[in-house]
PDB file of C-alpha atoms in Angstrom:
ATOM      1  CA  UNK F   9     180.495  80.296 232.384  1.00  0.00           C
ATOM      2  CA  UNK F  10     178.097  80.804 235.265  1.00  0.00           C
ATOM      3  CA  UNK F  11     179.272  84.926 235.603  1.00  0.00           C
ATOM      4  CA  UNK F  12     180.134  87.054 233.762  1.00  0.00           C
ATOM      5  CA  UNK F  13     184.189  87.774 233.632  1.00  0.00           C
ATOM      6  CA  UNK F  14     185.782  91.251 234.702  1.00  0.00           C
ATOM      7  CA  UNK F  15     186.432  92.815 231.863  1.00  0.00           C
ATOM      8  CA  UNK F  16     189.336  94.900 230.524  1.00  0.00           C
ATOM      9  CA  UNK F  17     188.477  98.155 228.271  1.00  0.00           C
ATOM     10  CA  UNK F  18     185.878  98.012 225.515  1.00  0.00           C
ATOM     11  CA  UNK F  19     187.056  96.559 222.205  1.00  0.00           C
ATOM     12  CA  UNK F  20     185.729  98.564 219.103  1.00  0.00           C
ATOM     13  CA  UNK F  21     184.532  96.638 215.956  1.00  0.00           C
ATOM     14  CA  UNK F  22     186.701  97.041 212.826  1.00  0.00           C
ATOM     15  CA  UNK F  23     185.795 100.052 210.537  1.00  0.00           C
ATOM     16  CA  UNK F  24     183.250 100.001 208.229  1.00  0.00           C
ATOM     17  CA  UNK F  25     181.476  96.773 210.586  1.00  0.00           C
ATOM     18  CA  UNK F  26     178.527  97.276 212.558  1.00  0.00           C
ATOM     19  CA  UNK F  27     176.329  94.898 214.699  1.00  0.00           C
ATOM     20  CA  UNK F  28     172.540  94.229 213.904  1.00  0.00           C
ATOM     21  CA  UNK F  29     169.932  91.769 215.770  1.00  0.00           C
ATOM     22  CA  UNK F  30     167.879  89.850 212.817  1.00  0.00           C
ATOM     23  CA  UNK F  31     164.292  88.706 213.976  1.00  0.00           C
ATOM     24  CA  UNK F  32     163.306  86.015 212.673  1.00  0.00           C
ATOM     25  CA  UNK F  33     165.628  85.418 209.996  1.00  0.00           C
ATOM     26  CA  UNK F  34     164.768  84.158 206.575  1.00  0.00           C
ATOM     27  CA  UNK F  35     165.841  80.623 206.196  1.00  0.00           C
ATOM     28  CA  UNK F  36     167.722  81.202 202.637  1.00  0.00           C
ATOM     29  CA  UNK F  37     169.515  84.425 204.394  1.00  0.00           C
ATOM     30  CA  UNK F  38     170.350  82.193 207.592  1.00  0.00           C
ATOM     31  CA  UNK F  39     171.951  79.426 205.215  1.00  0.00           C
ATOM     32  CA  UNK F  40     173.848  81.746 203.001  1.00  0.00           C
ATOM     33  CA  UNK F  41     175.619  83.806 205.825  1.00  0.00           C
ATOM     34  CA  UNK F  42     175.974  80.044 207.875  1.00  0.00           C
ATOM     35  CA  UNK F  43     177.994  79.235 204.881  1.00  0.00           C
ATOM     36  CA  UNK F  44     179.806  82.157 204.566  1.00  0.00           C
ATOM     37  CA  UNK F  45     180.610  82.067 208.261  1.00  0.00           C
ATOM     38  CA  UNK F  46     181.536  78.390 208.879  1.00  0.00           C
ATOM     39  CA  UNK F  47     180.791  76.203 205.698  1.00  0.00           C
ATOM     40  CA  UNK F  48     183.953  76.306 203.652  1.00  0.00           C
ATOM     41  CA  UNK F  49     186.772  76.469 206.186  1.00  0.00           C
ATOM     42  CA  UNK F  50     185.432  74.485 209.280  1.00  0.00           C
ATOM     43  CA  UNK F  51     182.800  72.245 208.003  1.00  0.00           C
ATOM     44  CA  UNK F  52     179.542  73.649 209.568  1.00  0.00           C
ATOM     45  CA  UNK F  53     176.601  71.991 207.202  1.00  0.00           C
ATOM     46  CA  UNK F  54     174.261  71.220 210.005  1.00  0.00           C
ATOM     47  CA  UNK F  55     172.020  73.813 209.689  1.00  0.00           C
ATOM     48  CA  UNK F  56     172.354  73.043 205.736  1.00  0.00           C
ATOM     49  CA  UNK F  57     170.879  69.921 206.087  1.00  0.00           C
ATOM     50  CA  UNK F  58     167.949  70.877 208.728  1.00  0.00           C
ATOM     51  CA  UNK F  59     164.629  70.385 207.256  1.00  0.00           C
ATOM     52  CA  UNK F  60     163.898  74.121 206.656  1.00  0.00           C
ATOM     53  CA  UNK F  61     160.824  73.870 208.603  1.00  0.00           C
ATOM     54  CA  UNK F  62     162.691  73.030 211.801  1.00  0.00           C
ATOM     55  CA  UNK F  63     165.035  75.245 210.999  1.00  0.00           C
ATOM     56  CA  UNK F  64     162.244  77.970 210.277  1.00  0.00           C
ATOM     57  CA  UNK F  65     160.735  76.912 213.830  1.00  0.00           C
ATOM     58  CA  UNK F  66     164.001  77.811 215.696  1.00  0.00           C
ATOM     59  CA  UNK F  67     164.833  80.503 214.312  1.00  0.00           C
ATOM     60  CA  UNK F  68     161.225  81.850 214.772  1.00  0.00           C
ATOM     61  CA  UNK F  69     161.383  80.993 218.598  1.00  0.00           C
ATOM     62  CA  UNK F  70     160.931  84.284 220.741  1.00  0.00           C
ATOM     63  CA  UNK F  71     163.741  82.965 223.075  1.00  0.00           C
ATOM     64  CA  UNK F  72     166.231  82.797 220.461  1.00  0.00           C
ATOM     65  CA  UNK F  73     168.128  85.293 218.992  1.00  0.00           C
ATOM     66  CA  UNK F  74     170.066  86.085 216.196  1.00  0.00           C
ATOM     67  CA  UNK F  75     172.820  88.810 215.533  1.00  0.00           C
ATOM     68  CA  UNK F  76     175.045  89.858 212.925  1.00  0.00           C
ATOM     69  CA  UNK F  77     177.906  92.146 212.012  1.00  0.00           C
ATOM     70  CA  UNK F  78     177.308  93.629 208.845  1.00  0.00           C
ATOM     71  CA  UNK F  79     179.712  95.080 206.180  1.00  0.00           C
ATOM     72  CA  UNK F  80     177.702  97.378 204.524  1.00  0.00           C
ATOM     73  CA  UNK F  81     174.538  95.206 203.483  1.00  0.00           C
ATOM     74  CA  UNK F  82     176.507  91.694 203.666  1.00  0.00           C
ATOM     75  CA  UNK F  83     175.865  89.939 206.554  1.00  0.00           C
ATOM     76  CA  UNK F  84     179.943  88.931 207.818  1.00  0.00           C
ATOM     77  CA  UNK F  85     179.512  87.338 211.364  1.00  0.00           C
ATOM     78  CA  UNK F  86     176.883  85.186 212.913  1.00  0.00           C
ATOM     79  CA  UNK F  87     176.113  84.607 216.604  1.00  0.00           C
ATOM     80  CA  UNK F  88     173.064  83.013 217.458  1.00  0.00           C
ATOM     81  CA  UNK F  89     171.919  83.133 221.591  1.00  0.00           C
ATOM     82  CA  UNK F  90     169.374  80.043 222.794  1.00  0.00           C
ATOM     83  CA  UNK F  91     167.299  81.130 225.452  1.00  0.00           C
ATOM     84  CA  UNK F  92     164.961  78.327 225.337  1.00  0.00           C
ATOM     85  CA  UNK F  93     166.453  76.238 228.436  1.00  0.00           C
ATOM     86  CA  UNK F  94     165.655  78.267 231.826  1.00  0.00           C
ATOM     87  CA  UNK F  95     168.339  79.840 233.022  1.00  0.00           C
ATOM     88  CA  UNK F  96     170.961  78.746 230.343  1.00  0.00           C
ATOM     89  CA  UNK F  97     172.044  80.365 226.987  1.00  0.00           C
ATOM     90  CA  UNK F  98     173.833  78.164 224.697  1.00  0.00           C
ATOM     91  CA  UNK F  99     175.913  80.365 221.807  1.00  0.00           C
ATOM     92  CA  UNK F 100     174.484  77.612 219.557  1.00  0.00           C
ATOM     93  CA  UNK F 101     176.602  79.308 216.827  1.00  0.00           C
ATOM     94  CA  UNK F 102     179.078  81.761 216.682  1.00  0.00           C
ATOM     95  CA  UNK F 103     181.608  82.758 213.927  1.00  0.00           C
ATOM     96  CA  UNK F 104     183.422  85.326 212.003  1.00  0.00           C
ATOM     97  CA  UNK F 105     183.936  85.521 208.166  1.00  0.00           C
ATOM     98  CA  UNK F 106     187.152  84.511 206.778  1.00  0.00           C
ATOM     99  CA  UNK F 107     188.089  88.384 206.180  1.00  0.00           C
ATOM    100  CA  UNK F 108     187.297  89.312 209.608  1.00  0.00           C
ATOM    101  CA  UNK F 109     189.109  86.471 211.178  1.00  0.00           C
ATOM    102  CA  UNK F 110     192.450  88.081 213.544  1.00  0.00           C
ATOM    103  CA  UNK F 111     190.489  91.410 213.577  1.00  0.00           C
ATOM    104  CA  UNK F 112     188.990  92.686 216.618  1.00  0.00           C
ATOM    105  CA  UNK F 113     185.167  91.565 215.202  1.00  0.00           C
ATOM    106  CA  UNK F 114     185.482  87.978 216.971  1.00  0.00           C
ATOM    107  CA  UNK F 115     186.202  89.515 220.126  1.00  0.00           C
ATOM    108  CA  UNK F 116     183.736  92.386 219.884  1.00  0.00           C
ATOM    109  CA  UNK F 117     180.997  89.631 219.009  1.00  0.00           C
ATOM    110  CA  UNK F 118     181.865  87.148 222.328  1.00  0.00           C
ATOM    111  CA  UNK F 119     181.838  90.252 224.839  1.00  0.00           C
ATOM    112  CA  UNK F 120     177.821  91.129 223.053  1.00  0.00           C
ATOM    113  CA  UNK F 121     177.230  87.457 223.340  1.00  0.00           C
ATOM    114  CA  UNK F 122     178.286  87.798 227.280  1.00  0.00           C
ATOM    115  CA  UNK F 123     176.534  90.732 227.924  1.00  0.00           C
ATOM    116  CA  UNK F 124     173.910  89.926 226.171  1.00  0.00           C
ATOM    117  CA  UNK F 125     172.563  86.520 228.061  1.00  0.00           C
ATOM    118  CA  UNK F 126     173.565  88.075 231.558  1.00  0.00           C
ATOM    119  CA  UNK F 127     171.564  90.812 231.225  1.00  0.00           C
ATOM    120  CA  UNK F 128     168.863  88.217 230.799  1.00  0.00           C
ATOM    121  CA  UNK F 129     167.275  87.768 234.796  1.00  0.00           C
ATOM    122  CA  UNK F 130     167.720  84.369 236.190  1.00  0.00           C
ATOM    123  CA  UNK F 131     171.154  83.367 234.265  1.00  0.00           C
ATOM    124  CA  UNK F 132     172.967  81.086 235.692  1.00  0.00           C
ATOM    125  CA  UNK F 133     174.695  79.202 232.524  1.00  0.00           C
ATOM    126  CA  UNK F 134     176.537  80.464 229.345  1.00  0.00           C
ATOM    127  CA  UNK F 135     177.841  77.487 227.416  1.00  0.00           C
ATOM    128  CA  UNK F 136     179.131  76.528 223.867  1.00  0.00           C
ATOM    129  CA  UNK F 137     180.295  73.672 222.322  1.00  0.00           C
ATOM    130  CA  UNK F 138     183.578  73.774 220.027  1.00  0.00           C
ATOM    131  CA  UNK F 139     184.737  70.298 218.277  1.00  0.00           C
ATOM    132  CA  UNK F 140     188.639  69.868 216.628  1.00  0.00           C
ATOM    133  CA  UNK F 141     186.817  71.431 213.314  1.00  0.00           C
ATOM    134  CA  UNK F 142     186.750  74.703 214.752  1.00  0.00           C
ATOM    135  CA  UNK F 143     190.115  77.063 214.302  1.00  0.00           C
ATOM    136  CA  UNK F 144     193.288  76.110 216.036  1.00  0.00           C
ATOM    137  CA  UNK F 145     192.957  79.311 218.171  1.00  0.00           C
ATOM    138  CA  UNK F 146     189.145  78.618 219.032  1.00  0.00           C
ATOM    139  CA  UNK F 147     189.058  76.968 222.372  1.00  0.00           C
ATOM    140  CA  UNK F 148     191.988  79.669 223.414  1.00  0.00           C
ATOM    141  CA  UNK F 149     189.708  82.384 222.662  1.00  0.00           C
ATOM    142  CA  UNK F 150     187.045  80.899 224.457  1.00  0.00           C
ATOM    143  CA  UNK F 151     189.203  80.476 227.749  1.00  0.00           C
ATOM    144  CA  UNK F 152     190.312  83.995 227.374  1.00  0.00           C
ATOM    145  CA  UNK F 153     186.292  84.944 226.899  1.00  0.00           C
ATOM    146  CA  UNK F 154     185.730  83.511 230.572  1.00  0.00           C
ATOM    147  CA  UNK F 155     184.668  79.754 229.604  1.00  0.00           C
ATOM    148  CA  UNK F 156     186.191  76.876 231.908  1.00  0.00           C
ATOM    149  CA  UNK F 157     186.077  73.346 230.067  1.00  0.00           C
ATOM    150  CA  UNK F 158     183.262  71.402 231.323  1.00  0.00           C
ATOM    151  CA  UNK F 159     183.412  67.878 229.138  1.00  0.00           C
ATOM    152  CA  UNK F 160     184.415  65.909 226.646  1.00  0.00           C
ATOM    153  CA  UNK F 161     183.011  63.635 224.482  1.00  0.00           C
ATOM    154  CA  UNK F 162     184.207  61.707 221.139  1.00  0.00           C
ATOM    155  CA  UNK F 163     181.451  62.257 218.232  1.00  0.00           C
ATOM    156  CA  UNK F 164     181.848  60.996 214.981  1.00  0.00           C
ATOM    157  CA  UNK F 165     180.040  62.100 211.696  1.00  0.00           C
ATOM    158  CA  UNK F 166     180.023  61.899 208.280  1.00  0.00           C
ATOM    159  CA  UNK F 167     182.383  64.117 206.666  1.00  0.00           C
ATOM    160  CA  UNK F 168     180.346  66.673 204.353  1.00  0.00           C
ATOM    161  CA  UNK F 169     182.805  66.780 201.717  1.00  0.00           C
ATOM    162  CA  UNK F 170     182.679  62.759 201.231  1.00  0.00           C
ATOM    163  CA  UNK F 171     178.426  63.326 201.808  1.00  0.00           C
ATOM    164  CA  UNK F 172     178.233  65.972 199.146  1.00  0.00           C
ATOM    165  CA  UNK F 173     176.667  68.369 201.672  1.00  0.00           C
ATOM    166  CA  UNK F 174     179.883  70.559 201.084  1.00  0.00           C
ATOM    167  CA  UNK F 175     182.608  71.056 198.100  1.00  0.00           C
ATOM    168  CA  UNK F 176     185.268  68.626 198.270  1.00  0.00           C
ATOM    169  CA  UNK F 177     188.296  71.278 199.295  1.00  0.00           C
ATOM    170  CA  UNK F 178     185.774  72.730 201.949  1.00  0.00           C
ATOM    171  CA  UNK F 179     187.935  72.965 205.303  1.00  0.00           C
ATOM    172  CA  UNK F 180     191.763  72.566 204.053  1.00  0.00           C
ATOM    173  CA  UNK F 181     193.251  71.769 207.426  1.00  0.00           C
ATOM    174  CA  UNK F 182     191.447  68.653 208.122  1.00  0.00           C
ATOM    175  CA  UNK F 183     192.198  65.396 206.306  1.00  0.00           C
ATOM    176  CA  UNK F 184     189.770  63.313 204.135  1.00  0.00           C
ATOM    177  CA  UNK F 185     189.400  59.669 204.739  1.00  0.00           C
ATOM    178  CA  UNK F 186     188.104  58.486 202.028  1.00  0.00           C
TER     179      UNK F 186
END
């Protein structure tokens, strides 16, 4: 995305959900909600298997940021804005909790995440990277947020559940190759 996309009207978070910026979040916190978020259905583990000091050092970074929707004091939603390449932001993560998934909190979240890096001077690039882990209705989503498809590329890794790094029936709707 290299503007931002005309927008309809504004879309109001669920009730009982509000949206909080976390500087410099604690690495135990970070790991718990990035489980929550992404861990058990769609297989996210690497930030679980970051040495915590690297994973201390970018979260620490002044040009990135952190933001959650909270339900009550539990942290629900995670989107994470990278600064640290001029005149890009990569949403290097970005995800709702199981609960909030279908509910207007995904949507909500993406049009923050928008305004958010073009209000930044200088932007010329908001990107995001989405694999066939994500949820069937991901890439969708991210069309109808304003992205265009830019590349593909084949990646293969380990599976977690096979590694250990996650349980065994972590994300249901992808096979195991055991």
């Amino acid at each position: 995305m290299t503007a931002p996309p005309a927008r309809g009207a504004t879309v109001a978070l669920p009730d009982g959900i509000d949206l909080a910026r976390v500087r410099r979040p604690d690495v135990v916190w970070y790991r718990e909600l990035f489980s929550r978020v992404g861990g058990q259905d769609w297989l996210w583990v690497s930030r679980l298997k970051m040495p915590q000091p690297d994973l201390a050092a970018i979260l620490g970074d002044e040009n990135v940021e952190v933001y959650v929707l909270r339900q009550g004091d539990l942290a629900v939603a995670l989107l994470e804005l990278d600064f640290r390449e001029s005149g890009a932001c990569e949403i290097a993560f970005f995800g709702v909790a199981p609960d909030l998934t279908g509910t207007t909190a995904g949507r909500f979240l993406m049009s923050h995440a928008i305004d958010t890096a073009f209000a930044h001077d200088g932007m010329a690039r908001l990107h995001l990277h989405t694999c066939t882990m994500d949820h069937p209705r991901a890439l969708a989503f991210y069309r109808r947020s304003g992205f265009t498809p830019w590349r593909q590329r084949v990646e293969v890794l380990p599976d977690p559940r096979l590694t250990g790094d996650l349980p065994t029936d972590a994300g249901p709707h992808m096979p195991v190759f055991a």
